[in-house]
Amino acid sequence: MKSLLQRRDAVLGPKMTTFYREPVEIVRGEGVWLWDAGGRRYLDCYNNVPHVGHCHPRVVEAIARQAATLNTHTRYLHEGVVSYGERITGLLGDGLDVLTMVCTGSEANDIALRMGMAITGKTGIIGTDNTYHGNTHLVSQLSSKRTPIGGRADWVRRVPSPDSLRPLGGSAEGQAEAFAGEVRKAIGELEAAGHGFAALILDPFFANEGFPDLAPGFLVATAEVVRKAGGILIADEVQRGFGRTGRHFWGHERIGLRPDVVTMGKPMGNGHPVAGVVARRELVAAFRDSFSYFNTFGGNPVSATAAHAVLDVIEDEGLMENAHEVGDYVLGRMREIRHLRIADVRGAGMFVGMEFVEDEALTPAEAFTAEVVERMRERGVLLNKLGRGGNVLKIRPPMVFSRANADLFVDTLAEVLGGME
Ligand SMILES: Cc1ncc(COP(=O)(O)O)c(C=O)c1O
């Protein structure tokens, strides 16, 4: 009989990636725990989408209740989507007061970029050179993994991403100015090529870039450059938003950035596919004048109800405080681990990592990091890696992660590293 993996390969086709050398078949989840088909339990240190915990009963109940009552689209009036819009814009303020609800982070970023094009009448967009903002035709122009067919469009520029260990411009103090300088240069190129400059899109936590440690104010000079050139600033909060790093609800608040557009997704519905774009009113007006926009599933009553329930749980269970407190604890414990290849331990709240290098020249230890990930899985702890060199452990668990969970994770990591050279 064919295995599930063989049947998957046959019917889902080639290059459908799986995590881990031996792919895991997960059949059940609860809180920070996942169970495989053989009944083995794993500690989930990776998944940020089930933000308030796998299968949180309040979110499940809210979805089921609304699904049993009504599910339509935004061309009818419905209290749920309107009150969610009021609630999420209330968490942003600063002129960010209009919500467009969609289903994925990719769609949200696609719309945000087109808002920039609509308000400026220009097409030039800028992202970092080591990023991912999604999979639409427009947004995938910014992805660093593969060059788009026909080459990267001439109206796209990618600036070097900041780095904790290898700062742009050669020093941590000079990195903010160096980054702003790269953005200025890219804008100049777009203008010289006749495209003009529409938007800079950044994850303010630079998660996919390896979440470098950056001081508050890091993006102040960059924001000035963008504003002076007449473009808009998009904060991609798809991965980082909803309080993940503990103290601040949004990544842009944490770094002190005032964006024109904020995109959100992944954790927003705890696994229910809901995402959103919040922007200044004039941007939304320009977008809706330029592009006739309707999204069949975006903002349906079930999605709005799921998203409401997630906010309720974050508030009622004090999950930001938990992220802050447990995050500090886990970072402290990770910093106690000694190993030749550890070059850095960083992050905040429920998004932390450990960077491994080969040598004093800071060559990324990619194969070593991959092996750590595999050995952790063998011991029942799920995590992964990211960063330009694939050498940073990505620890991004559901927000209900406790001190006891942190101890299990750190003890397992210390044991795994103790057995590796
Ligand atoms: C920062 C960031 N933006 C956007 C996306 C795309 O979101 P989605 O997969 O929901 O389309 C991702 C997905 O990994 C992401 O990490």
XYZ file of C-alpha atoms and ligand atoms in Angstrom, residues 103-107 109 131-135 139 203 207-208 236-240 263 265-266 275 396, ligand 1:
41
model
C -7.823 36.095 3.273
C -4.018 35.955 3.115
C -0.962 38.047 3.894
C -0.020 37.919 0.211
C -3.271 39.564 -0.797
C 0.626 43.128 0.712
C 12.683 38.796 2.433
C 9.328 37.244 1.715
C 6.080 39.177 1.492
C 3.892 36.591 -0.243
C 3.043 34.818 -3.442
C 4.465 40.571 -4.292
C 8.568 43.883 8.159
C 11.640 38.390 10.776
C 12.476 36.598 7.532
C 4.189 44.161 6.907
C 2.973 42.863 10.286
C 1.803 39.553 8.827
C 4.271 37.556 10.873
C 5.018 39.853 13.773
C -0.778 44.608 6.657
C -2.607 38.035 8.610
C -1.251 34.748 9.927
C -5.933 38.895 6.838
C 8.087 31.278 17.463
C 6.351 38.754 6.516
C 5.362 37.999 5.676
N 4.518 38.669 4.886
C 3.604 38.024 4.128
C 3.528 36.645 4.105
C 2.518 35.963 3.213
O 1.397 35.558 3.936
P 0.454 34.404 3.379
O 1.199 33.124 3.381
O -0.736 34.412 4.326
O 0.031 34.799 1.998
C 4.388 35.906 4.912
C 4.317 34.433 4.916
O 5.166 33.712 5.356
C 5.328 36.595 5.716
O 6.191 35.935 6.501
